[in-house]
Short mmCIF file of C-alpha atoms and ligand atoms in Angstrom, two decimals:
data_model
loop_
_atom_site.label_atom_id
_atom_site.label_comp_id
_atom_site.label_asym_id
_atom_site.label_seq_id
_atom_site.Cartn_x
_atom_site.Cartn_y
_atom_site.Cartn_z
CA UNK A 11 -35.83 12.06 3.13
CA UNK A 12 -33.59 8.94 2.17
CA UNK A 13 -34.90 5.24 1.79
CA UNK A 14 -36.14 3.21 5.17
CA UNK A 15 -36.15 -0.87 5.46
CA UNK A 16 -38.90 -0.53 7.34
CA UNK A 17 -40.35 2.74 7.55
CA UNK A 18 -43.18 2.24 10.19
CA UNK A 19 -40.69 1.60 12.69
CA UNK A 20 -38.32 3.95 11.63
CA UNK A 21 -40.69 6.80 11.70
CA UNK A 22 -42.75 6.28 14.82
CA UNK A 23 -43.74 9.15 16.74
CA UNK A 24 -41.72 9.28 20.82
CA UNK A 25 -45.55 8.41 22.20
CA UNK A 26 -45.61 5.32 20.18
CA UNK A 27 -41.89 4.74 20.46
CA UNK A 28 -42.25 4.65 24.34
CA UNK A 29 -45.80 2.42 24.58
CA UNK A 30 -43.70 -0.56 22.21
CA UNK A 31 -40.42 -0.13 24.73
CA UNK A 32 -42.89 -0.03 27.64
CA UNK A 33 -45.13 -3.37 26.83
CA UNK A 34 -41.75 -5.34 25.74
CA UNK A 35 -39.87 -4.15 28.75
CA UNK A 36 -43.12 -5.61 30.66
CA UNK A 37 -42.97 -9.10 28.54
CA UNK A 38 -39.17 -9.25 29.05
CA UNK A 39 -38.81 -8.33 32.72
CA UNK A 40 -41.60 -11.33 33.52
CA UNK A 41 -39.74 -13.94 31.48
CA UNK A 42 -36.48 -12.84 33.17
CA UNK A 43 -37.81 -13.34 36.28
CA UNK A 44 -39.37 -16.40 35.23
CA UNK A 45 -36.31 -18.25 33.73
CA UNK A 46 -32.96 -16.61 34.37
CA UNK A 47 -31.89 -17.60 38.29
CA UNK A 48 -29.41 -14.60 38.38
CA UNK A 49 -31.86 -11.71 37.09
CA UNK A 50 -34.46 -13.19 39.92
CA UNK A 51 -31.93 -13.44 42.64
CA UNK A 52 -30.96 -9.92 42.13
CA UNK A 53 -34.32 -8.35 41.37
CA UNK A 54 -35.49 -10.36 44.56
CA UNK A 55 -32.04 -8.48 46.40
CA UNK A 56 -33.19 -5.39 45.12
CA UNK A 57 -36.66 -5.49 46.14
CA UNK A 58 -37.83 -5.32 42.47
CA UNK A 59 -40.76 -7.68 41.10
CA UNK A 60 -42.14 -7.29 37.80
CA UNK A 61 -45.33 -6.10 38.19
CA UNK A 62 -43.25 -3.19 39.72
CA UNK A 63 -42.70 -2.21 35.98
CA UNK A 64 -45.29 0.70 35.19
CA UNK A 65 -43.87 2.72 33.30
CA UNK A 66 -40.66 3.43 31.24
CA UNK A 67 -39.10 5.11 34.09
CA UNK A 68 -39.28 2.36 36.29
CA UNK A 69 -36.20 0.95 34.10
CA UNK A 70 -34.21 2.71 36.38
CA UNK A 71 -35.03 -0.15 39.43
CA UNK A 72 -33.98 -2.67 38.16
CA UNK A 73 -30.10 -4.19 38.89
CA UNK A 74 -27.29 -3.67 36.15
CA UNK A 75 -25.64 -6.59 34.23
CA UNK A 76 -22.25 -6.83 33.60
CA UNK A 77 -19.49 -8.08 31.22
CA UNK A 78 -18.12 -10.28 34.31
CA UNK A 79 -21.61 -11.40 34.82
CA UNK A 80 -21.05 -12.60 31.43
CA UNK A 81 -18.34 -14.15 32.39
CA UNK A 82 -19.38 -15.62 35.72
CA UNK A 83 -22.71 -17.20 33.94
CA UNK A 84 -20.95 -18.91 31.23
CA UNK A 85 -22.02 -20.04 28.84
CA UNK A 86 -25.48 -20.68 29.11
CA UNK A 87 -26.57 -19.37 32.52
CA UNK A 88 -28.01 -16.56 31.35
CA UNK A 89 -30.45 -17.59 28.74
CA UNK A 90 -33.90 -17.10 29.13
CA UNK A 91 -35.20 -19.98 27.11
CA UNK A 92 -34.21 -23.80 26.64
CA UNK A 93 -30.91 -24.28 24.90
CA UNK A 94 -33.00 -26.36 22.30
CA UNK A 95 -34.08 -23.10 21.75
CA UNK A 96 -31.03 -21.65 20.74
CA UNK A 97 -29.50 -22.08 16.82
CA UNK A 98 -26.24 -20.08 16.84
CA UNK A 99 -23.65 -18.91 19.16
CA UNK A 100 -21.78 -15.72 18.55
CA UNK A 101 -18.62 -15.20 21.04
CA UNK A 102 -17.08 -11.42 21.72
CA UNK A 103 -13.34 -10.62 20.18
CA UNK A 104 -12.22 -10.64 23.63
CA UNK A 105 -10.41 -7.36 23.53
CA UNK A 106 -10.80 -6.47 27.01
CA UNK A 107 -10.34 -10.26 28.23
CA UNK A 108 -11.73 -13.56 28.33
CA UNK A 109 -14.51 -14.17 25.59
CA UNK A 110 -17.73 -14.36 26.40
CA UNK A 111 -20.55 -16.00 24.64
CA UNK A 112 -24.41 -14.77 22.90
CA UNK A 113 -27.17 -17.77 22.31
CA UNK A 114 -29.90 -16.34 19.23
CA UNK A 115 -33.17 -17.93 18.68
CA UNK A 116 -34.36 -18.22 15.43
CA UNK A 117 -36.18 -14.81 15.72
CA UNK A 118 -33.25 -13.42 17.55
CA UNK A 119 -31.35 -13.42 14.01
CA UNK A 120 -34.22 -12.53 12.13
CA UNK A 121 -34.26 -9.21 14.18
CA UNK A 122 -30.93 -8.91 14.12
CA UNK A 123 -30.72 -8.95 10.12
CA UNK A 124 -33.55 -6.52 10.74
CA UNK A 125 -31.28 -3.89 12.82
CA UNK A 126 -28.54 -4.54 9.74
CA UNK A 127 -30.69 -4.19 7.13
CA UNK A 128 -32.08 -1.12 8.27
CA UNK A 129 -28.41 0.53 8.52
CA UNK A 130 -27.52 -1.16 4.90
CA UNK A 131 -30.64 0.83 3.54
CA UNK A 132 -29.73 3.89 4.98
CA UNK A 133 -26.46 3.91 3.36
CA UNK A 134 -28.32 3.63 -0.10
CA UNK A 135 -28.08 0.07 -0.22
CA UNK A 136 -31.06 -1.74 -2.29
CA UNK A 137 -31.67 -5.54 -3.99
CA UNK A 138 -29.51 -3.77 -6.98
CA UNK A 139 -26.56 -3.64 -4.57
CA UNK A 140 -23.37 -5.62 -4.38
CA UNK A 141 -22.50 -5.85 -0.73
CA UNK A 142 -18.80 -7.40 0.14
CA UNK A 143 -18.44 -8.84 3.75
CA UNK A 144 -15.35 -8.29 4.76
CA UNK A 145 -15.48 -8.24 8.43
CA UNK A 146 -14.72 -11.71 9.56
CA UNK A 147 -16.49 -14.63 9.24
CA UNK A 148 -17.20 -17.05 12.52
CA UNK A 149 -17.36 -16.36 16.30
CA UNK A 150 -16.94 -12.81 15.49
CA UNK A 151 -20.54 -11.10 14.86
CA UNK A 152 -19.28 -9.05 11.74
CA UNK A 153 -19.22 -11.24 9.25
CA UNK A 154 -22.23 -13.02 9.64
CA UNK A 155 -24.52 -10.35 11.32
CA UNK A 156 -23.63 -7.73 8.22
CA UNK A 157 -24.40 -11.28 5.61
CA UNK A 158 -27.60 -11.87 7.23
CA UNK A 159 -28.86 -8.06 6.97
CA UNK A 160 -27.36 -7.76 3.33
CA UNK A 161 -29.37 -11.25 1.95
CA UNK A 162 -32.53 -9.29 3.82
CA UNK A 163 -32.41 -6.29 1.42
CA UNK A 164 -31.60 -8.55 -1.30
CA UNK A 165 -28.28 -7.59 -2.13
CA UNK A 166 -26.31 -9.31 -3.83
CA UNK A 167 -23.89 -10.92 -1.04
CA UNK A 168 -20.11 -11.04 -1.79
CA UNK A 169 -18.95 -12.85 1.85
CA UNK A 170 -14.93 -12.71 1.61
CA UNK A 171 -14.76 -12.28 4.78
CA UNK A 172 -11.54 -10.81 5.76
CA UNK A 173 -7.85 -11.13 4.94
CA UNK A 174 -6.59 -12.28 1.74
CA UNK A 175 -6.25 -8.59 0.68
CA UNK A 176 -5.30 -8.24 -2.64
CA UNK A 177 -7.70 -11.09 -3.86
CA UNK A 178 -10.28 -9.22 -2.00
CA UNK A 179 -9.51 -6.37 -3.72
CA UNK A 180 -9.88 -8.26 -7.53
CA UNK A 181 -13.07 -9.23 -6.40
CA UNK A 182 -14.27 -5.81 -5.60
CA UNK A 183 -13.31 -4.22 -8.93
CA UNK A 184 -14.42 -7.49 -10.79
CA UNK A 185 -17.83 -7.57 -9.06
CA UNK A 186 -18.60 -4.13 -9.04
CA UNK A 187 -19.03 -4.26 -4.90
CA UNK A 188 -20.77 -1.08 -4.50
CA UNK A 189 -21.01 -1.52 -0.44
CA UNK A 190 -18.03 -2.56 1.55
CA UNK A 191 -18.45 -3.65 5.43
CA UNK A 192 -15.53 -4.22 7.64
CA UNK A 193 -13.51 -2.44 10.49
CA UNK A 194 -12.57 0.82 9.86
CA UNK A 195 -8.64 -0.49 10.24
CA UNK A 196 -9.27 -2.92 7.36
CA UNK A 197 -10.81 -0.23 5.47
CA UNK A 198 -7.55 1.64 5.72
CA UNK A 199 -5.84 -1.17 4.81
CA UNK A 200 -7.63 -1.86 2.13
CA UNK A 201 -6.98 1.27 1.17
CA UNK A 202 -3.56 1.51 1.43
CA UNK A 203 -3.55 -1.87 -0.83
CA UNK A 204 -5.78 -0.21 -3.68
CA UNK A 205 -3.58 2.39 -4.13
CA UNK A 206 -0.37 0.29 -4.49
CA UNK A 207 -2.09 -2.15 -6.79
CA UNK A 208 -3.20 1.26 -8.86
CA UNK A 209 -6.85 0.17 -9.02
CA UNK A 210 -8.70 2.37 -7.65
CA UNK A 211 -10.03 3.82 -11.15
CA UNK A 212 -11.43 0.02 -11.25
CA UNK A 213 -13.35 0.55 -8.01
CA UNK A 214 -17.18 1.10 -8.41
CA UNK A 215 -17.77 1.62 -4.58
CA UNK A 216 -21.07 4.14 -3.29
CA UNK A 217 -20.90 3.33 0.49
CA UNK A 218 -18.78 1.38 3.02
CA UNK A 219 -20.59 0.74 6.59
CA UNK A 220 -17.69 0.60 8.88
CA UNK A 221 -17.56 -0.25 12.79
CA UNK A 222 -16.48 -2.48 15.40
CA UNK A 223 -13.71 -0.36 16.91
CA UNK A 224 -13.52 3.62 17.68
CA UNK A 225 -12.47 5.63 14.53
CA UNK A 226 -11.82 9.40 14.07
CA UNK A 227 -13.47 11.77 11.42
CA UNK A 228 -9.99 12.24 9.95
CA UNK A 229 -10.14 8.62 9.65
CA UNK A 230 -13.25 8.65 8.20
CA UNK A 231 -11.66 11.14 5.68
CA UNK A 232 -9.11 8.94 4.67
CA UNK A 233 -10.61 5.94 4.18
CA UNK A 234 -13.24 8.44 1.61
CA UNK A 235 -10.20 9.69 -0.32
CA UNK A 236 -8.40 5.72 -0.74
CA UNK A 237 -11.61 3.96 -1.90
CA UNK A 238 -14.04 6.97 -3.04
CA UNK A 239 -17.08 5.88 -0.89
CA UNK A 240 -19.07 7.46 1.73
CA UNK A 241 -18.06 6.16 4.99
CA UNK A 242 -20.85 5.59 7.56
CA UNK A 243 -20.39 4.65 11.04
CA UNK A 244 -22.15 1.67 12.79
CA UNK A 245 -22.15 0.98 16.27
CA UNK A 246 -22.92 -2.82 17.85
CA UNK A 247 -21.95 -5.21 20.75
CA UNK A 248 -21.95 -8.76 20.76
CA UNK A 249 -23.50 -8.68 24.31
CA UNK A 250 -26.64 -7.37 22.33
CA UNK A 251 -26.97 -8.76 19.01
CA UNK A 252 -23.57 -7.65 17.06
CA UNK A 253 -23.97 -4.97 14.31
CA UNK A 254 -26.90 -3.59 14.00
CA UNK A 255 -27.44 -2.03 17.26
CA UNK A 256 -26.68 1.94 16.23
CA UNK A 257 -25.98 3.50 12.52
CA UNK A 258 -25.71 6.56 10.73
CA UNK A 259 -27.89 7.72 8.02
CA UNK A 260 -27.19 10.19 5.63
CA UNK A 261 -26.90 13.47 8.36
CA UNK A 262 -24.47 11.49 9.71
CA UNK A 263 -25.04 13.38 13.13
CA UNK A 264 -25.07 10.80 15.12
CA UNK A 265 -26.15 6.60 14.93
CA UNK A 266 -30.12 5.85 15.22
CA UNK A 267 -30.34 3.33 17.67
CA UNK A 268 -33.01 0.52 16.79
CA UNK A 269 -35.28 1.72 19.31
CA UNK A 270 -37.92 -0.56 18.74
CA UNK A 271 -35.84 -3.50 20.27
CA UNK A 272 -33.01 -1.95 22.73
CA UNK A 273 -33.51 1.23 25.39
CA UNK A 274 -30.51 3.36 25.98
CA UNK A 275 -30.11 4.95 28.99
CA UNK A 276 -27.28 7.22 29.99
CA UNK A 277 -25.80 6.78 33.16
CA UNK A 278 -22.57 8.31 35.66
CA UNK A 279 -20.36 5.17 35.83
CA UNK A 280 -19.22 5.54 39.14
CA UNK A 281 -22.72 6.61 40.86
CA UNK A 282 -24.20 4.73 38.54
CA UNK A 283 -27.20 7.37 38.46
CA UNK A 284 -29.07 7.81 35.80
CA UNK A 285 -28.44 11.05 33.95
CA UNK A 286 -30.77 13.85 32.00
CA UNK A 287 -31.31 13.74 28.49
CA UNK A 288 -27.76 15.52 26.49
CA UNK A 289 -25.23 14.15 29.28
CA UNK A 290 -22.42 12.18 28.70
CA UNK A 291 -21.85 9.44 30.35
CA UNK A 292 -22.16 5.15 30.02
CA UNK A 293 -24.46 4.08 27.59
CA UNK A 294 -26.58 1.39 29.06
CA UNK A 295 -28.52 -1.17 26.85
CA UNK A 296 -31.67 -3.11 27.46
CA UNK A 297 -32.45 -5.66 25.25
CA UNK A 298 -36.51 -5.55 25.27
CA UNK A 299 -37.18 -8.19 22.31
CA UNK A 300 -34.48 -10.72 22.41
CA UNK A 301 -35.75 -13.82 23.69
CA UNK A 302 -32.29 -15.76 23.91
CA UNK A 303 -30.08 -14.38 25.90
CA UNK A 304 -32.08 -11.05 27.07
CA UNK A 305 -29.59 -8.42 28.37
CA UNK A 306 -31.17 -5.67 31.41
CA UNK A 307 -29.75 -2.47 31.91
CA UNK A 308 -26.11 -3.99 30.47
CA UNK A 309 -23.15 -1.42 31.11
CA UNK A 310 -21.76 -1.17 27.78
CA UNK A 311 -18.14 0.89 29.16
CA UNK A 312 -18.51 3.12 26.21
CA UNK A 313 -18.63 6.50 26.73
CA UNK A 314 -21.38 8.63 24.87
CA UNK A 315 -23.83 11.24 24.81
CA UNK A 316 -27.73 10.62 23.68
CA UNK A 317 -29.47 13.24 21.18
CA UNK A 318 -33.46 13.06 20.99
CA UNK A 319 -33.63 16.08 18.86
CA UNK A 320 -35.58 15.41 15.16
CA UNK A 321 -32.96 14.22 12.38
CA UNK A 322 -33.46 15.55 8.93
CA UNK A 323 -33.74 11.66 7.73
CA UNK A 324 -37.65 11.20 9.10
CA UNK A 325 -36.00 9.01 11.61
CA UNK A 326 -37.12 9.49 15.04
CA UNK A 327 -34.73 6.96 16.91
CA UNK A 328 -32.68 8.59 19.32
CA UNK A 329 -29.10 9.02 17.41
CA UNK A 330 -26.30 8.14 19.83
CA UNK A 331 -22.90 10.14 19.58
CA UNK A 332 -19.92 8.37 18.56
CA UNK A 333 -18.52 6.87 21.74
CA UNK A 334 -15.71 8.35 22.89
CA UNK A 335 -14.13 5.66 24.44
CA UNK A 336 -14.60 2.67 26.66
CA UNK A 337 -14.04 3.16 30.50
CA UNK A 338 -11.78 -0.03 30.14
CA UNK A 339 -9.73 1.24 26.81
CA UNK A 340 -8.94 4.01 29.23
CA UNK A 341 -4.74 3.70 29.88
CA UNK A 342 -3.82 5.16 33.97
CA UNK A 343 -0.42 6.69 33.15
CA UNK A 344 1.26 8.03 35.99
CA UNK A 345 -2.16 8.91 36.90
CA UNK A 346 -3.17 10.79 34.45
CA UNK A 347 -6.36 9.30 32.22
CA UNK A 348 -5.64 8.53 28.68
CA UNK A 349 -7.65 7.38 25.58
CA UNK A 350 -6.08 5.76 22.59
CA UNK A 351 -8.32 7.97 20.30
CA UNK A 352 -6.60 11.01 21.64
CA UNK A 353 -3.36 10.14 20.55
CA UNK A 354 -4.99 8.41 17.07
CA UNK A 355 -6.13 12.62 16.55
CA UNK A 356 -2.78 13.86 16.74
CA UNK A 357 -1.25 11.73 14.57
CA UNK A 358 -4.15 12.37 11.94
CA UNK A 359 -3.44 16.15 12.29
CA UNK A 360 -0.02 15.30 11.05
CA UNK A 361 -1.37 12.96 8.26
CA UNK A 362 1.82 14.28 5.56
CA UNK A 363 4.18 13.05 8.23
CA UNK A 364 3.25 9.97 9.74
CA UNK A 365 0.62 7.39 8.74
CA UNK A 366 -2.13 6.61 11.77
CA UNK A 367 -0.76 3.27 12.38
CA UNK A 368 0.96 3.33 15.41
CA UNK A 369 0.81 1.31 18.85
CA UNK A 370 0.79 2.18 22.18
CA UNK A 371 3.70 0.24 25.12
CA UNK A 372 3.12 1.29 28.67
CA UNK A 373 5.59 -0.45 30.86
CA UNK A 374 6.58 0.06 34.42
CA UNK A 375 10.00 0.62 35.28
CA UNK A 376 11.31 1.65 39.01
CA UNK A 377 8.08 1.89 39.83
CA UNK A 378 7.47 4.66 37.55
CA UNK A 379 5.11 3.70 34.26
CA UNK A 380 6.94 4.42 30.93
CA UNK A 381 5.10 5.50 27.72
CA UNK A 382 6.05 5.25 24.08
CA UNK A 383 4.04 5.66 20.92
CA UNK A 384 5.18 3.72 17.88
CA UNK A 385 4.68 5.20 14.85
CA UNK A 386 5.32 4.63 10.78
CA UNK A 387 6.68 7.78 8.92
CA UNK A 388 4.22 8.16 6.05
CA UNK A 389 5.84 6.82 2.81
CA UNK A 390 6.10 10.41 0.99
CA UNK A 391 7.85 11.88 4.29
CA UNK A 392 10.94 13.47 3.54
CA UNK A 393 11.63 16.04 6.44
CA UNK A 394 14.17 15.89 9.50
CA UNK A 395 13.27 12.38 11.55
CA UNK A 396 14.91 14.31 14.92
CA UNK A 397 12.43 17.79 14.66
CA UNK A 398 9.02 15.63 13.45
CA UNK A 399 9.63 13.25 16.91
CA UNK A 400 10.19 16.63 19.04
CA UNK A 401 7.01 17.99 17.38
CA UNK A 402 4.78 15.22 17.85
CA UNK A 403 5.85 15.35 21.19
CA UNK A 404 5.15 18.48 22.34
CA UNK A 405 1.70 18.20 20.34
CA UNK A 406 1.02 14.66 22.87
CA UNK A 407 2.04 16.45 25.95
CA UNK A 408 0.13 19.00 24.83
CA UNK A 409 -3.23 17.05 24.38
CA UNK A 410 -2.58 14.10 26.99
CA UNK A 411 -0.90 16.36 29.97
CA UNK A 412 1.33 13.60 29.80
CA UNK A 413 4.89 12.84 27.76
CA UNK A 414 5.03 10.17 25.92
CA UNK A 415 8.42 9.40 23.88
CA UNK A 416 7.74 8.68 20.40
CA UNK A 417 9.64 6.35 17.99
CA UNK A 418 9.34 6.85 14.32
CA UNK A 419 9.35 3.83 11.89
CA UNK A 420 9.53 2.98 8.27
CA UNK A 421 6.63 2.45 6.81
CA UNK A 422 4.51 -0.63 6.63
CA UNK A 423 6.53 -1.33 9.99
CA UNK A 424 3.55 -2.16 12.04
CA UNK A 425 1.75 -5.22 11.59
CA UNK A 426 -1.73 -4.70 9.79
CA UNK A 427 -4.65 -5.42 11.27
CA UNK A 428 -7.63 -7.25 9.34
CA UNK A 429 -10.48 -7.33 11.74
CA UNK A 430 -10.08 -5.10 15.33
CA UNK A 431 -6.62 -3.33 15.68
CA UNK A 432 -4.54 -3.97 18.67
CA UNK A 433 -3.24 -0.32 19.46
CA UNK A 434 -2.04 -0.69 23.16
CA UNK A 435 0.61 -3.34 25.11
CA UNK A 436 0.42 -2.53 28.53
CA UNK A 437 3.34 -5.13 29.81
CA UNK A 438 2.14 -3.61 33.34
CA UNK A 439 -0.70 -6.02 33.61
CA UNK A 440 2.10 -8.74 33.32
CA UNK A 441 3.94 -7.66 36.26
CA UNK A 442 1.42 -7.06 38.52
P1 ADP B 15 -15.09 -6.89 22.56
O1 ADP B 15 -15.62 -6.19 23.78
O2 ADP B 15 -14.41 -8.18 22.85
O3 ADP B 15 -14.31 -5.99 21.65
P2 ADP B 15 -17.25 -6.85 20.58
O4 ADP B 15 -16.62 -7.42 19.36
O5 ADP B 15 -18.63 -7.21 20.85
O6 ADP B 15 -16.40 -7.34 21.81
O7 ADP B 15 -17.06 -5.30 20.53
C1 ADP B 15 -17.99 -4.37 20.99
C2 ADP B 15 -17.32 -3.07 21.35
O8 ADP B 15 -16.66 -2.51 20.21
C3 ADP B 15 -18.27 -2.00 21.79
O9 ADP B 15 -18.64 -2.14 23.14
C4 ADP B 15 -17.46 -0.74 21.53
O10 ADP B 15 -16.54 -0.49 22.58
C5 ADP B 15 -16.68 -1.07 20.29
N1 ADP B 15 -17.35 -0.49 19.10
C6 ADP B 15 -18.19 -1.12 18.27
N2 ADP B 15 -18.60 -0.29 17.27
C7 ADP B 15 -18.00 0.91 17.50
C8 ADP B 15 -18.02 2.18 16.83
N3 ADP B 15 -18.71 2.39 15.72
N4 ADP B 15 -17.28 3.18 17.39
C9 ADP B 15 -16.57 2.99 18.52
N5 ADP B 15 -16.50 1.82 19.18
C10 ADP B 15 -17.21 0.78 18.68
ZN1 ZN B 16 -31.16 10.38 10.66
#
């Protein structure tokens, strides 16, 4: 049994899990109703009224929400109390497209540092901890959301945000940092950056807590061997609080959603039925305390499977699968479907070759799409250039049912990436 922020809600039984979702899905349906015009219009549409809300099933009838609904309310139209009300805005990267904004109340954050806190704990983190920020600071939820949950366990807070690498990297064997948070790409960069500064004897690092953006277990494997932590995935979305939402504890089977405050649901994305416990599907997000900007039934895109079975932690949130995906990261080559991360596990099983930065150019040329993988030749390569492209190759076609043509580059010939990494051009969208 490991350490819990707050063990009462961590350790709930299901019974008592489901009564709390149940009564806050009842409060936060009403005031939904009540405030936000676009939740009433379409409950009204759907023949949905609050009182309608019996039990935690009834979830199910009530309409979806949307990233473009998001977008189509902005940036206020969707809050469900008065914008007096509100003390910070948040705004998504915008990876998949225009940005859209989050309003918090004041409890709003202090939940949120709740959800972070929780995850920091998990990892081992305690008020004797040195915690660097090094997601970024601003707009972006990282850097502030993982601050806010650090200063709540009482860690000592080290916010460098990100960039700046090698000073970052003084600071963290000067200060003893002992938990690092930032995107698993910046972790790798980071740890790319200890080694040729030959510090990493210096290093005093227990734990990093590293999300944002899909990352492989060889990834994770890495990043363990250049900075000598224990990586732990976290999962979180701006459209429902930032980081915080989903994390790993020490079983690492699997993220603990915070229960208590969001209900998952799985769902088939194009019938948009809900599906039985185990399947894999959307994950869908309700946020049941939030009093901001309250999301119901939000289609996160990403991809996962739900697992209610006990963890060995003593928590008894449901632990959410790392997604595999997002529906909209999904690239339509010549028709066939294909996922960044399936490419990022090839190059990872050739990790003596070629390093895992690489990025993605889909084109379209006579009408026909093109596809070529970038990638940098790891710096202690010293085989035939010609035979490792044909390999890699046949390896792609082999996974993707696809070719791709892949070009191999010198190292330290892609441009590093300090908060989300850009992996895929598609100069398609241009020309349509
Ligand atoms: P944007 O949609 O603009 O990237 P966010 O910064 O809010 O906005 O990013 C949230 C998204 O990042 C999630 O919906 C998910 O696709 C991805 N993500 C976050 N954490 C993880 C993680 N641990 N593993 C895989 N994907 C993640
Ligand atoms: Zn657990």
């Amino acid at each position: 049994m490991g350490n819990y922020f707050q063990p009462d809600i961590e350790t709930m039984s299901r019974e008592e899990i489901s009564e709390l979702q149940l009564k806050n899905l009842q409060w936060q349906v009403k005031r939904v109703y009540e405030n936000v015009q676009m939740y009433r219009e379409r409950m009204d549409d759907a023949g949905v009224h609050p009182d309608d809300i019996k039990e935690l099933s009834d979830l199910s009838k009530l309409p979806f929400t949307t990233k473009q609904d998001l977008r189509d309310y902005y940036p206020f139209q969707l809050l469900a109390v008065r914008k007096r009300d509100i003390v910070r805005i948040h705004a998504s990267s915008g990876t998949t497209g225009k940005q859209i904004v989050a309003g918090y109340t004041r409890n709003d954050l202090d939940q949120w540092a709740n959800g972070v806190a929780r995850q920091l704990v998990a990892t081992g983190a305690s008020n004797k901890s040195r915690v660097q920020v090094s997601y970024g600071y601003g707009l972006f939820t990282g850097g502030l959301g993982a601050h806010q949950g650090a200063e709540k366990v009482g860690a000592m807070v080290i916010p460098t945000s990100s960039g700046n690498t090698e000073r970052q990297i003084r600071f963290m064997c000067d200060l003893g940092t002992t938990h690092l948070c930032c995107t698993p790409s910046y972790a790798m960069y980071l740890g790319e950056t200890v080694k040729e500064m030959g510090v990493k004897n210096q290093l005093n690092l227990q734990a990093g807590i590293f999300g944002a953006e899909p990352w492989t277990e060889e990834m994770r494997k890495q990043i363990q061997d250049a900075l000598g932590l224990k990586a732990y995935d976290i999962y979180g979305l701006t459209e429902i609080m930032g980081p915080g939402v989903a994390y790993e504890c020490e079983c690492q089977n699997g993220m603990h959603i915070c229960e208590d405050m969001i209900i998952p649901e799985i769902i088939d994305p194009d019938t948009e039925e809900v599906l039985p416990p185990g399947s894999f599907g959307e994950l869908v997000l309700t946020t049941v305390t939030k009093e901001g900007q309250p999301m119901i039934r939000y289609r996160t895109r990403d991809l996962c499977r739900l697992d209610y079975s006990t963890c060995s932690c003593g928590r008894t949130h449901v632990r959410m699968k790392k997604p595999a995906g997002r529906t909209d990261d999904m690239l339509i080559i010549r028709g066939v479907n294909v996922f960044p991360s399936q490419i990022e596990e090839v190059l990872l099983r050739n990790s003596i070759e070629v390093s895992p930065n690489y990025q993605i150019v889909v084109d379209r040329v006579n009408n026909t799409d093109t596809f070529d993988i970038n990638v940098e030749l790891s710096p202690r390569f010293t085989g035939d250039v010609d035979a490792e492209k044909r390999k890699l190759e046949s390896q792609l076609r082999a996974q993707l049912g696809i070719g791709a043509k892949v070009h191999l580059l010198r190292p330290k010939s892609i441009e590093r990436s300090e908060g989300k990494a850009k992996r895929v051009i598609d100069n398609r969208k241009l020309t349509d």
